[in-house]
Amino acid sequence: MSTENGEKTFDLTRVHETNLKMLKEIDRICRKYKIKYALDSGTLLGAVRHGGFIPWDDDVDVMFTRTNYEMFAKVVRRELPENMSFVEPNEYHGGKAFYDFVSRITYDKSQKFEESGKMAFYDDKISRLCVDLFVVDALPSGAVSKRLTKLMHCIVYGLALGHRYKINYSDYQGVMKLFVFVLSSVGRLVPFPVTYCLWRGLCKKDAKRDVPLYFYTNYAPNYFYVEMKKEWDDQVEEVPFEDAKLFIPAGWKPYLEQVYGDYMKLPPEEKRIPEHSDMEIKIYG
């Protein structure tokens, strides 16, 4: 949408209404089965700073610890209404394609990307409004063990990129571009289900160890710098969010400071735009 002087404006009222429906379903399911979840990333920031959605945000993020995510994954498909779906990372293109390692709740009667070969390759599942479900796993605290764990995740992610629709090498600089080229080339020779099983095992490698930290194992490597003390995420607290009450991690303040710095400060006006769509989002019902 545009104003008379040509400036873009965004009416995200229906988007936020639809995203809130999905959040309420996640909350309902988790309360029913006593599963802990927490709002995450920009959705957490919106809860703290705005009491709901960030006005210009078209995205939704939720976080689980590994145990809680596994419980959620077992029950969610039978609990969701007909217009919502649960999509796991190994379900694109007949299980042969890699988009990312993030599971999602999608609103099936919606569209946020223009139709394209890329959207078709991923069965149109990434073109829908969705809630991204992030998972945190144990991270060793020793400097060497920590770096080795993150390096192994980077390698597996690089292998998985071999099954992407297309790799945008402009996203990488210098030696990283070579790193991605080599690993993705090798990764094409390895069936994605094998790489996926390797990633799943890597996520759980420290699950039974008494380590003090979590990190996001299903996020892209550029988010591996985020580390959380376990007590930040093992406990949650209820807060108002729009017309509902949802849960946020007990350690929301140090998390937000780590990711956003002065999180109560609004970004410049030119950056207050939706970032997770390439068209005016359509909602069909």
PDB file of C-alpha atoms in Angstrom:
ATOM      1  CA  MET A   1       0.000   0.000   0.000  1.00  0.00           C
ATOM      2  CA  SER A   2       1.128   3.591  -0.605  1.00  0.00           C
ATOM      3  CA  THR A   3       0.115   7.055   0.569  1.00  0.00           C
ATOM      4  CA  GLU A   4      -0.575   9.994  -1.787  1.00  0.00           C
ATOM      5  CA  ASN A   5       3.058  11.132  -1.584  1.00  0.00           C
ATOM      6  CA  GLY A   6       4.291   7.678  -2.572  1.00  0.00           C
ATOM      7  CA  GLU A   7       5.450   6.521   0.865  1.00  0.00           C
ATOM      8  CA  LYS A   8       4.715   2.883   1.628  1.00  0.00           C
ATOM      9  CA  THR A   9       2.377   2.030   4.479  1.00  0.00           C
ATOM     10  CA  PHE A  10       1.562  -1.397   5.813  1.00  0.00           C
ATOM     11  CA  ASP A  11      -1.740  -2.567   7.214  1.00  0.00           C
ATOM     12  CA  LEU A  12      -0.856  -5.737   9.073  1.00  0.00           C
ATOM     13  CA  THR A  13      -4.120  -5.965  11.030  1.00  0.00           C
ATOM     14  CA  ARG A  14      -5.251  -9.252   9.449  1.00  0.00           C
ATOM     15  CA  VAL A  15      -1.708 -10.618   9.493  1.00  0.00           C
ATOM     16  CA  HIS A  16      -1.461  -9.998  13.230  1.00  0.00           C
ATOM     17  CA  GLU A  17      -4.942 -11.456  13.789  1.00  0.00           C
ATOM     18  CA  THR A  18      -3.941 -14.613  11.922  1.00  0.00           C
ATOM     19  CA  ASN A  19      -0.570 -14.880  13.647  1.00  0.00           C
ATOM     20  CA  LEU A  20      -2.318 -14.495  16.997  1.00  0.00           C
ATOM     21  CA  LYS A  21      -4.664 -17.367  16.099  1.00  0.00           C
ATOM     22  CA  MET A  22      -1.648 -19.594  15.543  1.00  0.00           C
ATOM     23  CA  LEU A  23      -0.018 -18.478  18.787  1.00  0.00           C
ATOM     24  CA  LYS A  24      -3.212 -19.179  20.701  1.00  0.00           C
ATOM     25  CA  GLU A  25      -3.352 -22.693  19.229  1.00  0.00           C
ATOM     26  CA  ILE A  26       0.248 -23.348  20.268  1.00  0.00           C
ATOM     27  CA  ASP A  27      -0.532 -22.002  23.740  1.00  0.00           C
ATOM     28  CA  ARG A  28      -3.692 -24.134  24.006  1.00  0.00           C
ATOM     29  CA  ILE A  29      -1.867 -27.316  22.998  1.00  0.00           C
ATOM     30  CA  CYS A  30       1.042 -26.654  25.336  1.00  0.00           C
ATOM     31  CA  ARG A  31      -1.215 -25.948  28.306  1.00  0.00           C
ATOM     32  CA  LYS A  32      -3.233 -29.103  27.576  1.00  0.00           C
ATOM     33  CA  TYR A  33      -0.146 -31.332  27.554  1.00  0.00           C
ATOM     34  CA  LYS A  34       1.881 -29.347  30.137  1.00  0.00           C
ATOM     35  CA  ILE A  35       4.570 -28.412  27.618  1.00  0.00           C
ATOM     36  CA  LYS A  36       6.730 -25.360  28.207  1.00  0.00           C
ATOM     37  CA  TYR A  37       7.195 -22.898  25.359  1.00  0.00           C
ATOM     38  CA  ALA A  38       8.234 -19.250  25.187  1.00  0.00           C
ATOM     39  CA  LEU A  39       7.879 -16.377  22.752  1.00  0.00           C
ATOM     40  CA  ASP A  40      11.196 -15.722  21.051  1.00  0.00           C
ATOM     41  CA  SER A  41      13.189 -13.156  19.059  1.00  0.00           C
ATOM     42  CA  GLY A  42      11.031 -10.335  17.637  1.00  0.00           C
ATOM     43  CA  THR A  43       7.845 -11.764  19.125  1.00  0.00           C
ATOM     44  CA  LEU A  44       9.431 -11.716  22.584  1.00  0.00           C
ATOM     45  CA  LEU A  45      10.638  -8.170  21.947  1.00  0.00           C
ATOM     46  CA  GLY A  46       7.112  -7.211  20.942  1.00  0.00           C
ATOM     47  CA  ALA A  47       5.683  -8.724  24.125  1.00  0.00           C
ATOM     48  CA  VAL A  48       8.078  -6.728  26.321  1.00  0.00           C
ATOM     49  CA  ARG A  49       8.182  -3.458  24.396  1.00  0.00           C
ATOM     50  CA  HIS A  50       4.688  -3.282  22.842  1.00  0.00           C
ATOM     51  CA  GLY A  51       2.546  -5.669  24.863  1.00  0.00           C
ATOM     52  CA  GLY A  52       1.914  -7.618  21.659  1.00  0.00           C
ATOM     53  CA  PHE A  53       3.186  -7.653  18.101  1.00  0.00           C
ATOM     54  CA  ILE A  54       5.765  -5.155  16.917  1.00  0.00           C
ATOM     55  CA  PRO A  55       3.483  -2.990  14.724  1.00  0.00           C
ATOM     56  CA  TRP A  56       5.523  -3.530  11.536  1.00  0.00           C
ATOM     57  CA  ASP A  57       6.490  -7.168  12.133  1.00  0.00           C
ATOM     58  CA  ASP A  58       4.955  -9.877   9.925  1.00  0.00           C
ATOM     59  CA  ASP A  59       6.789 -12.777  11.581  1.00  0.00           C
ATOM     60  CA  VAL A  60       6.219 -14.954  14.674  1.00  0.00           C
ATOM     61  CA  ASP A  61       8.811 -16.858  16.705  1.00  0.00           C
ATOM     62  CA  VAL A  62       8.443 -19.411  19.502  1.00  0.00           C
ATOM     63  CA  MET A  63      11.159 -21.309  21.376  1.00  0.00           C
ATOM     64  CA  PHE A  64      11.251 -24.751  22.998  1.00  0.00           C
ATOM     65  CA  THR A  65      13.907 -26.672  24.855  1.00  0.00           C
ATOM     66  CA  ARG A  66      14.600 -29.998  23.131  1.00  0.00           C
ATOM     67  CA  THR A  67      12.532 -32.137  25.543  1.00  0.00           C
ATOM     68  CA  ASN A  68       9.533 -29.831  25.268  1.00  0.00           C
ATOM     69  CA  TYR A  69       9.803 -29.653  21.490  1.00  0.00           C
ATOM     70  CA  GLU A  70       9.803 -33.446  21.182  1.00  0.00           C
ATOM     71  CA  MET A  71       6.658 -33.600  23.323  1.00  0.00           C
ATOM     72  CA  PHE A  72       5.011 -30.912  21.195  1.00  0.00           C
ATOM     73  CA  ALA A  73       5.917 -32.625  17.915  1.00  0.00           C
ATOM     74  CA  LYS A  74       4.219 -35.843  19.069  1.00  0.00           C
ATOM     75  CA  VAL A  75       0.810 -34.254  19.646  1.00  0.00           C
ATOM     76  CA  VAL A  76       0.562 -31.147  17.479  1.00  0.00           C
ATOM     77  CA  ARG A  77      -0.673 -32.718  14.231  1.00  0.00           C
ATOM     78  CA  ARG A  78      -3.784 -34.193  15.828  1.00  0.00           C
ATOM     79  CA  GLU A  79      -4.539 -30.991  17.719  1.00  0.00           C
ATOM     80  CA  LEU A  80      -4.276 -28.305  15.027  1.00  0.00           C
ATOM     81  CA  PRO A  81      -7.423 -27.094  13.235  1.00  0.00           C
ATOM     82  CA  GLU A  82      -7.856 -27.887   9.539  1.00  0.00           C
ATOM     83  CA  ASN A  83      -6.468 -24.578   8.278  1.00  0.00           C
ATOM     84  CA  MET A  84      -3.120 -24.969  10.085  1.00  0.00           C
ATOM     85  CA  SER A  85      -0.270 -27.422   9.497  1.00  0.00           C
ATOM     86  CA  PHE A  86       2.871 -28.567  11.247  1.00  0.00           C
ATOM     87  CA  VAL A  87       5.867 -28.693   8.902  1.00  0.00           C
ATOM     88  CA  GLU A  88       9.192 -30.236   9.890  1.00  0.00           C
ATOM     89  CA  PRO A  89      12.494 -29.569   8.085  1.00  0.00           C
ATOM     90  CA  ASN A  90      12.614 -32.980   6.404  1.00  0.00           C
ATOM     91  CA  GLU A  91       9.227 -32.640   4.710  1.00  0.00           C
ATOM     92  CA  TYR A  92      10.046 -30.450   1.698  1.00  0.00           C
ATOM     93  CA  HIS A  93      10.067 -31.868  -1.834  1.00  0.00           C
ATOM     94  CA  GLY A  94       9.382 -35.398  -0.701  1.00  0.00           C
ATOM     95  CA  GLY A  95      11.988 -35.176   2.047  1.00  0.00           C
ATOM     96  CA  LYS A  96      14.784 -34.534  -0.454  1.00  0.00           C
ATOM     97  CA  ALA A  97      15.135 -30.747  -0.159  1.00  0.00           C
ATOM     98  CA  PHE A  98      16.647 -28.452   2.449  1.00  0.00           C
ATOM     99  CA  TYR A  99      15.277 -25.005   3.252  1.00  0.00           C
ATOM    100  CA  ASP A 100      16.461 -24.736   6.855  1.00  0.00           C
ATOM    101  CA  PHE A 101      16.290 -26.788  10.054  1.00  0.00           C
ATOM    102  CA  VAL A 102      13.320 -24.848  11.477  1.00  0.00           C
ATOM    103  CA  SER A 103       9.932 -26.477  12.080  1.00  0.00           C
ATOM    104  CA  ARG A 104       6.859 -24.330  11.518  1.00  0.00           C
ATOM    105  CA  ILE A 105       3.165 -23.981  12.174  1.00  0.00           C
ATOM    106  CA  THR A 106       1.676 -22.637   8.931  1.00  0.00           C
ATOM    107  CA  TYR A 107      -1.612 -20.925   8.184  1.00  0.00           C
ATOM    108  CA  ASP A 108      -2.547 -22.704   4.985  1.00  0.00           C
ATOM    109  CA  LYS A 109      -4.961 -20.117   3.579  1.00  0.00           C
ATOM    110  CA  SER A 110      -2.344 -17.412   3.173  1.00  0.00           C
ATOM    111  CA  GLN A 111       0.426 -16.268   0.845  1.00  0.00           C
ATOM    112  CA  LYS A 112       3.413 -14.026   1.590  1.00  0.00           C
ATOM    113  CA  PHE A 113       5.697 -14.744  -1.405  1.00  0.00           C
ATOM    114  CA  GLU A 114       4.976 -14.506  -5.116  1.00  0.00           C
ATOM    115  CA  GLU A 115       4.601 -17.789  -6.963  1.00  0.00           C
ATOM    116  CA  SER A 116       7.924 -18.997  -8.364  1.00  0.00           C
ATOM    117  CA  GLY A 117       9.998 -22.066  -9.091  1.00  0.00           C
ATOM    118  CA  LYS A 118      11.482 -21.738  -5.627  1.00  0.00           C
ATOM    119  CA  MET A 119       8.081 -21.732  -3.923  1.00  0.00           C
ATOM    120  CA  ALA A 120       6.975 -24.743  -5.973  1.00  0.00           C
ATOM    121  CA  PHE A 121      10.200 -26.586  -5.137  1.00  0.00           C
ATOM    122  CA  TYR A 122       9.323 -26.265  -1.445  1.00  0.00           C
ATOM    123  CA  ASP A 123       5.707 -27.355  -2.079  1.00  0.00           C
ATOM    124  CA  ASP A 124       4.528 -23.772  -1.387  1.00  0.00           C
ATOM    125  CA  LYS A 125       4.992 -24.480   2.334  1.00  0.00           C
ATOM    126  CA  ILE A 126       7.393 -21.577   2.859  1.00  0.00           C
ATOM    127  CA  SER A 127       5.033 -19.135   1.128  1.00  0.00           C
ATOM    128  CA  ARG A 128       2.499 -19.259   3.970  1.00  0.00           C
ATOM    129  CA  LEU A 129       2.230 -17.216   7.125  1.00  0.00           C
ATOM    130  CA  CYS A 130       3.872 -19.227   9.853  1.00  0.00           C
ATOM    131  CA  VAL A 131       5.198 -19.450  13.372  1.00  0.00           C
ATOM    132  CA  ASP A 132       8.879 -20.432  13.393  1.00  0.00           C
ATOM    133  CA  LEU A 133       9.598 -22.999  16.112  1.00  0.00           C
ATOM    134  CA  PHE A 134      13.146 -22.630  17.387  1.00  0.00           C
ATOM    135  CA  VAL A 135      14.805 -25.258  19.565  1.00  0.00           C
ATOM    136  CA  VAL A 136      17.633 -24.821  22.063  1.00  0.00           C
ATOM    137  CA  ASP A 137      20.004 -27.638  22.957  1.00  0.00           C
ATOM    138  CA  ALA A 138      22.814 -28.117  25.463  1.00  0.00           C
ATOM    139  CA  LEU A 139      26.098 -26.324  24.749  1.00  0.00           C
ATOM    140  CA  PRO A 140      29.359 -27.259  26.522  1.00  0.00           C
ATOM    141  CA  SER A 141      30.879 -24.368  28.466  1.00  0.00           C
ATOM    142  CA  GLY A 142      34.548 -25.154  27.811  1.00  0.00           C
ATOM    143  CA  ALA A 143      36.043 -22.909  25.136  1.00  0.00           C
ATOM    144  CA  VAL A 144      37.379 -25.760  22.982  1.00  0.00           C
ATOM    145  CA  SER A 145      34.278 -27.965  23.343  1.00  0.00           C
ATOM    146  CA  LYS A 146      32.019 -25.019  22.584  1.00  0.00           C
ATOM    147  CA  ARG A 147      33.892 -24.080  19.415  1.00  0.00           C
ATOM    148  CA  LEU A 148      34.030 -27.701  18.263  1.00  0.00           C
ATOM    149  CA  THR A 149      30.274 -28.123  18.787  1.00  0.00           C
ATOM    150  CA  LYS A 150      29.466 -25.003  16.789  1.00  0.00           C
ATOM    151  CA  LEU A 151      31.946 -25.960  14.060  1.00  0.00           C
ATOM    152  CA  MET A 152      30.294 -29.373  13.664  1.00  0.00           C
ATOM    153  CA  HIS A 153      26.911 -27.682  13.313  1.00  0.00           C
ATOM    154  CA  CYS A 154      28.338 -25.307  10.692  1.00  0.00           C
ATOM    155  CA  ILE A 155      29.706 -28.259   8.719  1.00  0.00           C
ATOM    156  CA  VAL A 156      26.387 -30.130   8.788  1.00  0.00           C
ATOM    157  CA  TYR A 157      24.537 -26.954   7.769  1.00  0.00           C
ATOM    158  CA  GLY A 158      26.961 -26.532   4.876  1.00  0.00           C
ATOM    159  CA  LEU A 159      26.340 -30.115   3.755  1.00  0.00           C
ATOM    160  CA  ALA A 160      22.576 -29.545   3.911  1.00  0.00           C
ATOM    161  CA  LEU A 161      22.921 -26.479   1.651  1.00  0.00           C
ATOM    162  CA  GLY A 162      23.724 -28.906  -1.158  1.00  0.00           C
ATOM    163  CA  HIS A 163      19.984 -29.668  -1.231  1.00  0.00           C
ATOM    164  CA  ARG A 164      18.792 -26.054  -1.361  1.00  0.00           C
ATOM    165  CA  TYR A 165      16.806 -24.821  -4.362  1.00  0.00           C
ATOM    166  CA  LYS A 166      19.582 -22.319  -4.988  1.00  0.00           C
ATOM    167  CA  ILE A 167      22.509 -20.975  -2.955  1.00  0.00           C
ATOM    168  CA  ASN A 168      22.955 -17.214  -2.999  1.00  0.00           C
ATOM    169  CA  TYR A 169      26.740 -16.928  -2.788  1.00  0.00           C
ATOM    170  CA  SER A 170      26.482 -13.138  -2.424  1.00  0.00           C
ATOM    171  CA  ASP A 171      25.396 -13.817   1.171  1.00  0.00           C
ATOM    172  CA  TYR A 172      28.930 -15.028   1.947  1.00  0.00           C
ATOM    173  CA  GLN A 173      32.265 -13.248   1.959  1.00  0.00           C
ATOM    174  CA  GLY A 174      35.859 -14.384   1.460  1.00  0.00           C
ATOM    175  CA  VAL A 175      36.756 -17.794   2.834  1.00  0.00           C
ATOM    176  CA  MET A 176      33.144 -18.433   3.862  1.00  0.00           C
ATOM    177  CA  LYS A 177      32.123 -18.451   0.215  1.00  0.00           C
ATOM    178  CA  LEU A 178      34.691 -21.190  -0.460  1.00  0.00           C
ATOM    179  CA  PHE A 179      33.623 -23.044   2.706  1.00  0.00           C
ATOM    180  CA  VAL A 180      29.972 -23.070   1.536  1.00  0.00           C
ATOM    181  CA  PHE A 181      30.891 -24.068  -2.031  1.00  0.00           C
ATOM    182  CA  VAL A 182      33.000 -27.052  -0.925  1.00  0.00           C
ATOM    183  CA  LEU A 183      30.596 -28.326   1.731  1.00  0.00           C
ATOM    184  CA  SER A 184      27.468 -27.931  -0.408  1.00  0.00           C
ATOM    185  CA  SER A 185      29.198 -29.699  -3.295  1.00  0.00           C
ATOM    186  CA  VAL A 186      29.982 -32.629  -1.008  1.00  0.00           C
ATOM    187  CA  GLY A 187      26.500 -32.411   0.489  1.00  0.00           C
ATOM    188  CA  ARG A 188      24.849 -32.974  -2.893  1.00  0.00           C
ATOM    189  CA  LEU A 189      26.378 -36.427  -2.906  1.00  0.00           C
ATOM    190  CA  VAL A 190      24.827 -37.276   0.455  1.00  0.00           C
ATOM    191  CA  PRO A 191      21.035 -37.848   0.471  1.00  0.00           C
ATOM    192  CA  PHE A 192      19.366 -35.187   2.582  1.00  0.00           C
ATOM    193  CA  PRO A 193      17.687 -37.742   4.909  1.00  0.00           C
ATOM    194  CA  VAL A 194      21.184 -38.893   5.901  1.00  0.00           C
ATOM    195  CA  THR A 195      22.327 -35.326   6.595  1.00  0.00           C
ATOM    196  CA  TYR A 196      19.121 -34.690   8.536  1.00  0.00           C
ATOM    197  CA  CYS A 197      19.735 -37.714  10.780  1.00  0.00           C
ATOM    198  CA  LEU A 198      23.306 -36.530  11.308  1.00  0.00           C
ATOM    199  CA  TRP A 199      22.017 -33.107  12.364  1.00  0.00           C
ATOM    200  CA  ARG A 200      19.457 -34.644  14.737  1.00  0.00           C
ATOM    201  CA  GLY A 201      22.148 -36.709  16.436  1.00  0.00           C
ATOM    202  CA  LEU A 202      24.441 -33.707  16.724  1.00  0.00           C
ATOM    203  CA  CYS A 203      21.687 -31.656  18.375  1.00  0.00           C
ATOM    204  CA  LYS A 204      21.366 -34.240  21.141  1.00  0.00           C
ATOM    205  CA  LYS A 205      25.030 -35.083  21.681  1.00  0.00           C
ATOM    206  CA  ASP A 206      25.251 -33.202  25.012  1.00  0.00           C
ATOM    207  CA  ALA A 207      21.669 -33.764  26.175  1.00  0.00           C
ATOM    208  CA  LYS A 208      22.654 -36.060  29.061  1.00  0.00           C
ATOM    209  CA  ARG A 209      25.611 -33.972  30.218  1.00  0.00           C
ATOM    210  CA  ASP A 210      25.388 -31.437  33.023  1.00  0.00           C
ATOM    211  CA  VAL A 211      26.279 -28.337  31.017  1.00  0.00           C
ATOM    212  CA  PRO A 212      25.143 -24.795  31.889  1.00  0.00           C
ATOM    213  CA  LEU A 213      24.286 -23.337  28.477  1.00  0.00           C
ATOM    214  CA  TYR A 214      21.811 -23.558  25.614  1.00  0.00           C
ATOM    215  CA  PHE A 215      22.094 -22.374  22.023  1.00  0.00           C
ATOM    216  CA  TYR A 216      19.854 -22.487  18.948  1.00  0.00           C
ATOM    217  CA  THR A 217      20.688 -25.645  17.001  1.00  0.00           C
ATOM    218  CA  ASN A 218      18.046 -25.214  14.290  1.00  0.00           C
ATOM    219  CA  TYR A 219      18.923 -21.620  13.445  1.00  0.00           C
ATOM    220  CA  ALA A 220      21.421 -20.637  10.743  1.00  0.00           C
ATOM    221  CA  PRO A 221      25.087 -20.471  11.879  1.00  0.00           C
ATOM    222  CA  ASN A 222      25.045 -16.670  11.963  1.00  0.00           C
ATOM    223  CA  TYR A 223      22.891 -16.965  15.109  1.00  0.00           C
ATOM    224  CA  PHE A 224      25.165 -19.391  16.940  1.00  0.00           C
ATOM    225  CA  TYR A 225      26.703 -16.480  18.851  1.00  0.00           C
ATOM    226  CA  VAL A 226      23.560 -16.338  21.007  1.00  0.00           C
ATOM    227  CA  GLU A 227      24.129 -18.335  24.181  1.00  0.00           C
ATOM    228  CA  MET A 228      21.725 -18.657  27.087  1.00  0.00           C
ATOM    229  CA  LYS A 229      22.100 -19.891  30.617  1.00  0.00           C
ATOM    230  CA  LYS A 230      19.825 -22.890  31.065  1.00  0.00           C
ATOM    231  CA  GLU A 231      17.858 -21.244  33.849  1.00  0.00           C
ATOM    232  CA  TRP A 232      16.824 -18.487  31.423  1.00  0.00           C
ATOM    233  CA  ASP A 233      14.834 -20.956  29.321  1.00  0.00           C
ATOM    234  CA  ASP A 234      13.961 -23.796  31.695  1.00  0.00           C
ATOM    235  CA  GLN A 235      11.509 -21.512  33.480  1.00  0.00           C
ATOM    236  CA  VAL A 236       8.831 -19.379  31.845  1.00  0.00           C
ATOM    237  CA  GLU A 237       6.522 -16.616  33.012  1.00  0.00           C
ATOM    238  CA  GLU A 238       3.113 -15.497  31.780  1.00  0.00           C
ATOM    239  CA  VAL A 239       2.648 -11.996  30.319  1.00  0.00           C
ATOM    240  CA  PRO A 240      -0.112 -10.114  28.473  1.00  0.00           C
ATOM    241  CA  PHE A 241       0.149 -10.316  24.689  1.00  0.00           C
ATOM    242  CA  GLU A 242      -2.529  -8.541  22.659  1.00  0.00           C
ATOM    243  CA  ASP A 243      -5.798  -9.946  24.104  1.00  0.00           C
ATOM    244  CA  ALA A 244      -4.156 -13.153  25.391  1.00  0.00           C
ATOM    245  CA  LYS A 245      -1.704 -14.288  28.032  1.00  0.00           C
ATOM    246  CA  LEU A 246       1.322 -16.112  26.674  1.00  0.00           C
ATOM    247  CA  PHE A 247       4.663 -17.275  28.018  1.00  0.00           C
ATOM    248  CA  ILE A 248       8.129 -15.750  27.784  1.00  0.00           C
ATOM    249  CA  PRO A 249      11.462 -17.127  29.086  1.00  0.00           C
ATOM    250  CA  ALA A 250      12.384 -16.242  32.648  1.00  0.00           C
ATOM    251  CA  GLY A 251      15.673 -14.828  31.369  1.00  0.00           C
ATOM    252  CA  TRP A 252      14.036 -12.526  28.838  1.00  0.00           C
ATOM    253  CA  LYS A 253      15.982  -9.429  29.908  1.00  0.00           C
ATOM    254  CA  PRO A 254      19.582 -10.725  29.475  1.00  0.00           C
ATOM    255  CA  TYR A 255      18.480 -12.485  26.264  1.00  0.00           C
ATOM    256  CA  LEU A 256      17.052  -9.290  24.764  1.00  0.00           C
ATOM    257  CA  GLU A 257      20.136  -7.323  25.815  1.00  0.00           C
ATOM    258  CA  GLN A 258      22.392  -9.884  24.147  1.00  0.00           C
ATOM    259  CA  VAL A 259      20.452  -9.882  20.864  1.00  0.00           C
ATOM    260  CA  TYR A 260      19.158  -6.300  20.612  1.00  0.00           C
ATOM    261  CA  GLY A 261      21.271  -4.209  22.981  1.00  0.00           C
ATOM    262  CA  ASP A 262      19.029  -1.318  24.077  1.00  0.00           C
ATOM    263  CA  TYR A 263      15.893  -3.284  23.272  1.00  0.00           C
ATOM    264  CA  MET A 264      13.451  -0.559  24.351  1.00  0.00           C
ATOM    265  CA  LYS A 265      14.820   1.842  21.724  1.00  0.00           C
ATOM    266  CA  LEU A 266      12.834   1.869  18.493  1.00  0.00           C
ATOM    267  CA  PRO A 267      14.704   1.436  15.194  1.00  0.00           C
ATOM    268  CA  PRO A 268      14.855   4.322  12.685  1.00  0.00           C
ATOM    269  CA  GLU A 269      11.561   4.871  10.865  1.00  0.00           C
ATOM    270  CA  GLU A 270      12.960   3.640   7.540  1.00  0.00           C
ATOM    271  CA  LYS A 271      13.610   0.239   9.130  1.00  0.00           C
ATOM    272  CA  ARG A 272      10.110  -0.167  10.503  1.00  0.00           C
ATOM    273  CA  ILE A 273       8.969  -2.373   7.636  1.00  0.00           C
ATOM    274  CA  PRO A 274       7.893  -6.018   7.222  1.00  0.00           C
ATOM    275  CA  GLU A 275      10.912  -8.183   6.412  1.00  0.00           C
ATOM    276  CA  HIS A 276       9.488 -11.683   5.909  1.00  0.00           C
ATOM    277  CA  SER A 277       7.410 -11.248   2.745  1.00  0.00           C
ATOM    278  CA  ASP A 278       7.892  -9.915  -0.787  1.00  0.00           C
ATOM    279  CA  MET A 279       4.266  -8.949  -1.487  1.00  0.00           C
ATOM    280  CA  GLU A 280       1.183  -7.644   0.243  1.00  0.00           C
ATOM    281  CA  ILE A 281       0.270 -10.673   2.326  1.00  0.00           C
ATOM    282  CA  LYS A 282      -2.936 -12.410   1.274  1.00  0.00           C
ATOM    283  CA  ILE A 283      -5.208 -14.228   3.739  1.00  0.00           C
ATOM    284  CA  TYR A 284      -8.028 -16.227   2.227  1.00  0.00           C
ATOM    285  CA  GLY A 285     -10.015 -17.264   5.263  1.00  0.00           C
TER     286      GLY A 285
END
